[in-house]
PDB file of C-alpha atoms in Angstrom:
ATOM      1  CA  LEU A   1     162.718 146.246   1.915  1.00  0.00           C
ATOM      2  CA  GLY A   2     163.097 142.653   3.069  1.00  0.00           C
ATOM      3  CA  GLU A   3     166.180 142.218   0.923  1.00  0.00           C
ATOM      4  CA  PHE A   4     167.677 145.434   2.320  1.00  0.00           C
ATOM      5  CA  ASN A   5     167.131 144.186   5.874  1.00  0.00           C
ATOM      6  CA  LEU A   6     168.680 140.818   5.022  1.00  0.00           C
ATOM      7  CA  LYS A   7     171.802 142.529   3.707  1.00  0.00           C
ATOM      8  CA  ALA A   8     171.891 144.718   6.818  1.00  0.00           C
ATOM      9  CA  LYS A   9     171.524 141.550   8.927  1.00  0.00           C
ATOM     10  CA  LYS A  10     168.311 142.829  10.490  1.00  0.00           C
ATOM     11  CA  TYR A  11     166.773 139.389  10.370  1.00  0.00           C
ATOM     12  CA  SER A  12     163.741 140.024  12.593  1.00  0.00           C
ATOM     13  CA  GLU A  13     162.657 142.952  10.454  1.00  0.00           C
ATOM     14  CA  ALA A  14     163.392 141.043   7.246  1.00  0.00           C
ATOM     15  CA  LEU A  15     161.315 138.114   8.507  1.00  0.00           C
ATOM     16  CA  LYS A  16     158.343 140.398   9.189  1.00  0.00           C
ATOM     17  CA  LEU A  17     158.567 142.026   5.772  1.00  0.00           C
ATOM     18  CA  TYR A  18     158.991 138.774   3.854  1.00  0.00           C
ATOM     19  CA  SER A  19     156.110 137.226   5.814  1.00  0.00           C
ATOM     20  CA  ARG A  20     153.860 140.146   4.871  1.00  0.00           C
ATOM     21  CA  ALA A  21     154.934 139.879   1.241  1.00  0.00           C
ATOM     22  CA  SER A  22     154.248 136.156   1.284  1.00  0.00           C
ATOM     23  CA  ASP A  23     150.787 136.761   2.746  1.00  0.00           C
ATOM     24  CA  LEU A  24     150.008 139.109  -0.146  1.00  0.00           C
ATOM     25  CA  LYS A  25     151.504 136.937  -2.873  1.00  0.00           C
ATOM     26  CA  SER A  26     153.301 133.712  -2.150  1.00  0.00           C
ATOM     27  CA  THR A  27     156.471 133.573  -4.266  1.00  0.00           C
ATOM     28  CA  ALA A  28     159.689 131.568  -4.200  1.00  0.00           C
ATOM     29  CA  GLU A  29     161.646 134.727  -3.404  1.00  0.00           C
ATOM     30  CA  ALA A  30     159.434 135.619  -0.432  1.00  0.00           C
ATOM     31  CA  SER A  31     159.672 132.054   0.882  1.00  0.00           C
ATOM     32  CA  GLU A  32     163.443 132.103   0.508  1.00  0.00           C
ATOM     33  CA  GLY A  33     163.608 135.451   2.348  1.00  0.00           C
ATOM     34  CA  ILE A  34     161.606 133.928   5.195  1.00  0.00           C
ATOM     35  CA  ALA A  35     163.871 130.862   5.182  1.00  0.00           C
ATOM     36  CA  ILE A  36     167.085 132.893   5.334  1.00  0.00           C
ATOM     37  CA  SER A  37     165.755 135.184   8.063  1.00  0.00           C
ATOM     38  CA  ALA A  38     164.303 132.383  10.169  1.00  0.00           C
ATOM     39  CA  PHE A  39     167.493 130.336   9.802  1.00  0.00           C
ATOM     40  CA  ALA A  40     169.617 133.272  10.978  1.00  0.00           C
ATOM     41  CA  LEU A  41     167.265 133.647  13.949  1.00  0.00           C
ATOM     42  CA  LYS A  42     167.553 129.892  14.673  1.00  0.00           C
ATOM     43  CA  GLN A  43     163.870 129.348  14.035  1.00  0.00           C
ATOM     44  CA  TRP A  44     164.564 125.949  12.489  1.00  0.00           C
ATOM     45  CA  ASN A  45     161.013 124.758  11.801  1.00  0.00           C
ATOM     46  CA  LYS A  46     159.988 128.014  10.159  1.00  0.00           C
ATOM     47  CA  ALA A  47     163.225 128.059   8.131  1.00  0.00           C
ATOM     48  CA  ARG A  48     162.690 124.459   7.045  1.00  0.00           C
ATOM     49  CA  GLU A  49     159.093 124.965   5.918  1.00  0.00           C
ATOM     50  CA  ALA A  50     159.882 128.210   4.094  1.00  0.00           C
ATOM     51  CA  ALA A  51     162.928 126.711   2.359  1.00  0.00           C
ATOM     52  CA  LYS A  52     160.883 123.672   1.275  1.00  0.00           C
ATOM     53  CA  ALA A  53     158.225 126.000  -0.116  1.00  0.00           C
ATOM     54  CA  ALA A  54     160.848 128.084  -1.934  1.00  0.00           C
ATOM     55  CA  VAL A  55     162.503 125.038  -3.523  1.00  0.00           C
ATOM     56  CA  GLY A  56     159.068 123.660  -4.410  1.00  0.00           C
ATOM     57  CA  ARG A  57     158.326 126.838  -6.346  1.00  0.00           C
ATOM     58  CA  ASN A  58     161.797 127.267  -7.832  1.00  0.00           C
ATOM     59  CA  GLY A  59     164.160 124.289  -7.687  1.00  0.00           C
ATOM     60  CA  SER A  60     167.199 126.370  -8.646  1.00  0.00           C
ATOM     61  CA  LEU A  61     167.268 128.428  -5.416  1.00  0.00           C
ATOM     62  CA  VAL A  62     170.652 127.710  -3.876  1.00  0.00           C
ATOM     63  CA  GLU A  63     170.266 129.480  -0.517  1.00  0.00           C
ATOM     64  CA  SER A  64     167.099 127.556   0.338  1.00  0.00           C
ATOM     65  CA  ARG A  65     168.833 124.290  -0.528  1.00  0.00           C
ATOM     66  CA  LYS A  66     171.794 125.236   1.710  1.00  0.00           C
ATOM     67  CA  ILE A  67     169.373 125.871   4.554  1.00  0.00           C
ATOM     68  CA  LEU A  68     167.590 122.563   3.991  1.00  0.00           C
ATOM     69  CA  ALA A  69     170.883 120.666   3.799  1.00  0.00           C
ATOM     70  CA  SER A  70     172.041 122.210   7.060  1.00  0.00           C
ATOM     71  CA  ILE A  71     168.784 121.480   8.870  1.00  0.00           C
ATOM     72  CA  TYR A  72     168.585 117.919   7.532  1.00  0.00           C
ATOM     73  CA  MET A  73     172.209 117.218   8.464  1.00  0.00           C
ATOM     74  CA  ARG A  74     171.650 118.556  11.966  1.00  0.00           C
ATOM     75  CA  ALA A  75     168.701 116.148  12.318  1.00  0.00           C
ATOM     76  CA  LYS A  76     170.634 113.304  10.617  1.00  0.00           C
ATOM     77  CA  GLU A  77     167.918 113.053   7.969  1.00  0.00           C
ATOM     78  CA  TYR A  78     170.412 111.752   5.441  1.00  0.00           C
ATOM     79  CA  ARG A  79     168.023 110.876   2.623  1.00  0.00           C
ATOM     80  CA  ASP A  80     166.649 114.436   2.476  1.00  0.00           C
ATOM     81  CA  ALA A  81     170.067 116.019   3.049  1.00  0.00           C
ATOM     82  CA  LYS A  82     171.550 113.902   0.240  1.00  0.00           C
ATOM     83  CA  GLU A  83     169.096 115.341  -2.275  1.00  0.00           C
ATOM     84  CA  GLN A  84     170.029 118.910  -1.360  1.00  0.00           C
ATOM     85  CA  LEU A  85     173.769 118.231  -1.207  1.00  0.00           C
ATOM     86  CA  GLU A  86     173.833 116.452  -4.563  1.00  0.00           C
ATOM     87  CA  PHE A  87     172.272 119.574  -6.072  1.00  0.00           C
ATOM     88  CA  LEU A  88     174.756 121.824  -4.258  1.00  0.00           C
ATOM     89  CA  VAL A  89     177.879 119.872  -5.320  1.00  0.00           C
ATOM     90  CA  GLY A  90     176.536 120.062  -8.855  1.00  0.00           C
ATOM     91  CA  LYS A  91     176.661 123.845  -8.525  1.00  0.00           C
ATOM     92  CA  GLU A  92     179.840 124.064  -6.415  1.00  0.00           C
ATOM     93  CA  LYS A  93     182.004 121.107  -7.458  1.00  0.00           C
ATOM     94  CA  TYR A  94     184.982 122.191  -5.342  1.00  0.00           C
ATOM     95  CA  ASN A  95     183.162 122.821  -2.052  1.00  0.00           C
ATOM     96  CA  LEU A  96     184.907 120.450   0.340  1.00  0.00           C
ATOM     97  CA  GLU A  97     182.349 120.860   3.127  1.00  0.00           C
ATOM     98  CA  TYR A  98     179.482 119.838   0.860  1.00  0.00           C
ATOM     99  CA  TRP A  99     181.423 116.749  -0.252  1.00  0.00           C
ATOM    100  CA  LYS A 100     182.165 115.798   3.361  1.00  0.00           C
ATOM    101  CA  GLN A 101     178.507 116.160   4.305  1.00  0.00           C
ATOM    102  CA  LEU A 102     177.472 114.174   1.239  1.00  0.00           C
ATOM    103  CA  ALA A 103     179.918 111.424   2.233  1.00  0.00           C
ATOM    104  CA  GLU A 104     178.338 111.374   5.698  1.00  0.00           C
ATOM    105  CA  CYS A 105     174.924 110.941   4.049  1.00  0.00           C
ATOM    106  CA  TYR A 106     176.109 108.091   1.846  1.00  0.00           C
ATOM    107  CA  GLU A 107     177.750 106.403   4.821  1.00  0.00           C
ATOM    108  CA  GLY A 108     174.613 106.810   6.936  1.00  0.00           C
ATOM    109  CA  LEU A 109     172.489 105.388   4.105  1.00  0.00           C
ATOM    110  CA  GLY A 110     174.876 102.497   3.438  1.00  0.00           C
ATOM    111  CA  GLN A 111     175.532 103.601  -0.160  1.00  0.00           C
ATOM    112  CA  THR A 112     179.123 102.356  -0.414  1.00  0.00           C
ATOM    113  CA  ASP A 113     179.621 102.943  -4.147  1.00  0.00           C
ATOM    114  CA  LYS A 114     178.457 106.565  -3.863  1.00  0.00           C
ATOM    115  CA  LEU A 115     180.506 106.974  -0.661  1.00  0.00           C
ATOM    116  CA  SER A 116     183.635 105.842  -2.478  1.00  0.00           C
ATOM    117  CA  GLU A 117     182.978 108.360  -5.276  1.00  0.00           C
ATOM    118  CA  ALA A 118     182.534 111.132  -2.717  1.00  0.00           C
ATOM    119  CA  ASP A 119     185.704 110.017  -0.919  1.00  0.00           C
ATOM    120  CA  ALA A 120     187.617 110.235  -4.211  1.00  0.00           C
ATOM    121  CA  LYS A 121     186.433 113.858  -4.598  1.00  0.00           C
ATOM    122  CA  ILE A 122     187.343 114.659  -0.988  1.00  0.00           C
ATOM    123  CA  ILE A 123     190.816 113.143  -1.452  1.00  0.00           C
ATOM    124  CA  GLY A 124     191.313 115.342  -4.504  1.00  0.00           C
ATOM    125  CA  LEU A 125     190.243 118.457  -2.612  1.00  0.00           C
ATOM    126  CA  ASP A 126     191.880 117.768   0.759  1.00  0.00           C
ATOM    127  CA  LYS A 127     195.430 116.411   0.650  1.00  0.00           C
ATOM    128  CA  LYS A 128     195.383 115.629   4.391  1.00  0.00           C
ATOM    129  CA  ASN A 129     192.024 113.913   4.872  1.00  0.00           C
ATOM    130  CA  VAL A 130     192.692 110.576   6.564  1.00  0.00           C
ATOM    131  CA  ASN A 131     189.095 109.334   6.957  1.00  0.00           C
ATOM    132  CA  SER A 132     188.251 109.466   3.256  1.00  0.00           C
ATOM    133  CA  ARG A 133     191.519 107.775   2.368  1.00  0.00           C
ATOM    134  CA  LEU A 134     190.856 104.959   4.844  1.00  0.00           C
ATOM    135  CA  ARG A 135     187.288 104.421   3.654  1.00  0.00           C
ATOM    136  CA  ARG A 136     188.294 104.466  -0.012  1.00  0.00           C
ATOM    137  CA  ALA A 137     191.231 102.105   0.648  1.00  0.00           C
ATOM    138  CA  ARG A 138     188.879  99.633   2.380  1.00  0.00           C
ATOM    139  CA  TYR A 139     186.414  99.960  -0.485  1.00  0.00           C
ATOM    140  CA  LEU A 140     189.074  99.336  -3.145  1.00  0.00           C
ATOM    141  CA  LEU A 141     190.335  96.320  -1.206  1.00  0.00           C
ATOM    142  CA  VAL A 142     186.850  94.792  -1.090  1.00  0.00           C
ATOM    143  CA  LYS A 143     186.320  95.566  -4.795  1.00  0.00           C
ATOM    144  CA  GLY A 144     189.531  93.748  -5.759  1.00  0.00           C
ATOM    145  CA  ASP A 145     191.920  96.651  -6.333  1.00  0.00           C
ATOM    146  CA  PRO A 146     194.853  95.892  -3.988  1.00  0.00           C
ATOM    147  CA  LYS A 147     197.183  98.266  -5.849  1.00  0.00           C
ATOM    148  CA  GLY A 148     194.881 101.280  -5.373  1.00  0.00           C
ATOM    149  CA  SER A 149     194.186 100.236  -1.814  1.00  0.00           C
ATOM    150  CA  TYR A 150     197.905  99.892  -1.057  1.00  0.00           C
ATOM    151  CA  GLU A 151     198.624 103.429  -2.294  1.00  0.00           C
ATOM    152  CA  LEU A 152     195.890 104.901  -0.140  1.00  0.00           C
ATOM    153  CA  PHE A 153     196.948 102.967   2.973  1.00  0.00           C
ATOM    154  CA  LYS A 154     200.485 104.218   2.312  1.00  0.00           C
ATOM    155  CA  ASN A 155     199.138 107.799   2.172  1.00  0.00           C
ATOM    156  CA  VAL A 156     197.288 107.270   5.448  1.00  0.00           C
ATOM    157  CA  VAL A 157     200.476 106.077   7.179  1.00  0.00           C
ATOM    158  CA  ALA A 158     202.335 109.138   5.873  1.00  0.00           C
ATOM    159  CA  LEU A 159     199.597 111.420   7.225  1.00  0.00           C
ATOM    160  CA  ASP A 160     198.957 109.497  10.445  1.00  0.00           C
ATOM    161  CA  PRO A 161     201.944 107.350  11.452  1.00  0.00           C
ATOM    162  CA  LYS A 162     200.012 105.957  14.439  1.00  0.00           C
ATOM    163  CA  ASN A 163     197.168 104.552  12.342  1.00  0.00           C
ATOM    164  CA  ILE A 164     197.211 100.861  13.205  1.00  0.00           C
ATOM    165  CA  GLU A 165     194.586  99.850  10.644  1.00  0.00           C
ATOM    166  CA  ALA A 166     196.631 101.294   7.764  1.00  0.00           C
ATOM    167  CA  PHE A 167     199.865  99.634   8.978  1.00  0.00           C
ATOM    168  CA  LYS A 168     198.105  96.300   9.383  1.00  0.00           C
ATOM    169  CA  ASN A 169     196.652  96.461   5.864  1.00  0.00           C
ATOM    170  CA  LEU A 170     199.981  97.516   4.347  1.00  0.00           C
ATOM    171  CA  PHE A 171     201.634  94.538   6.028  1.00  0.00           C
ATOM    172  CA  GLN A 172     198.965  92.162   4.714  1.00  0.00           C
ATOM    173  CA  LEU A 173     199.130  93.555   1.185  1.00  0.00           C
TER     174      LEU A 173
END
């Protein structure tokens, strides 16, 4: 019944039913049902705890990981969000939003090598993303790849002709 109510978007009813089911027998599926319902009802703490319990019981549950990633990103808890997002991009390699969030985590954690890898994925998925191109160009410049850096700065100027940083670097290269 909980699943039926979830599909019907009757989240309050689904939450009650999944909570009862969890009280009787705590399972990953019941915890995930609680997480999805609570998240839809903007009950962040309940959603977080239920999603953590669901993932703890069954690490392959995607919806619970999506919920955790969203909650962690909202709270700027990058270390925890990174763990969820790395799992999610492993499942959905072409999900641009997950890659952008993962890049934000790497940037927030100061993980420049991982950030550059994420930026490379974002560049491949989004032909107009200026921020990832700029970050990757800076990274390549620092790592001693002026040719790669030059190409990316050139792309940035084509996408954003008013980008002073890209023009300045092109001139210097």
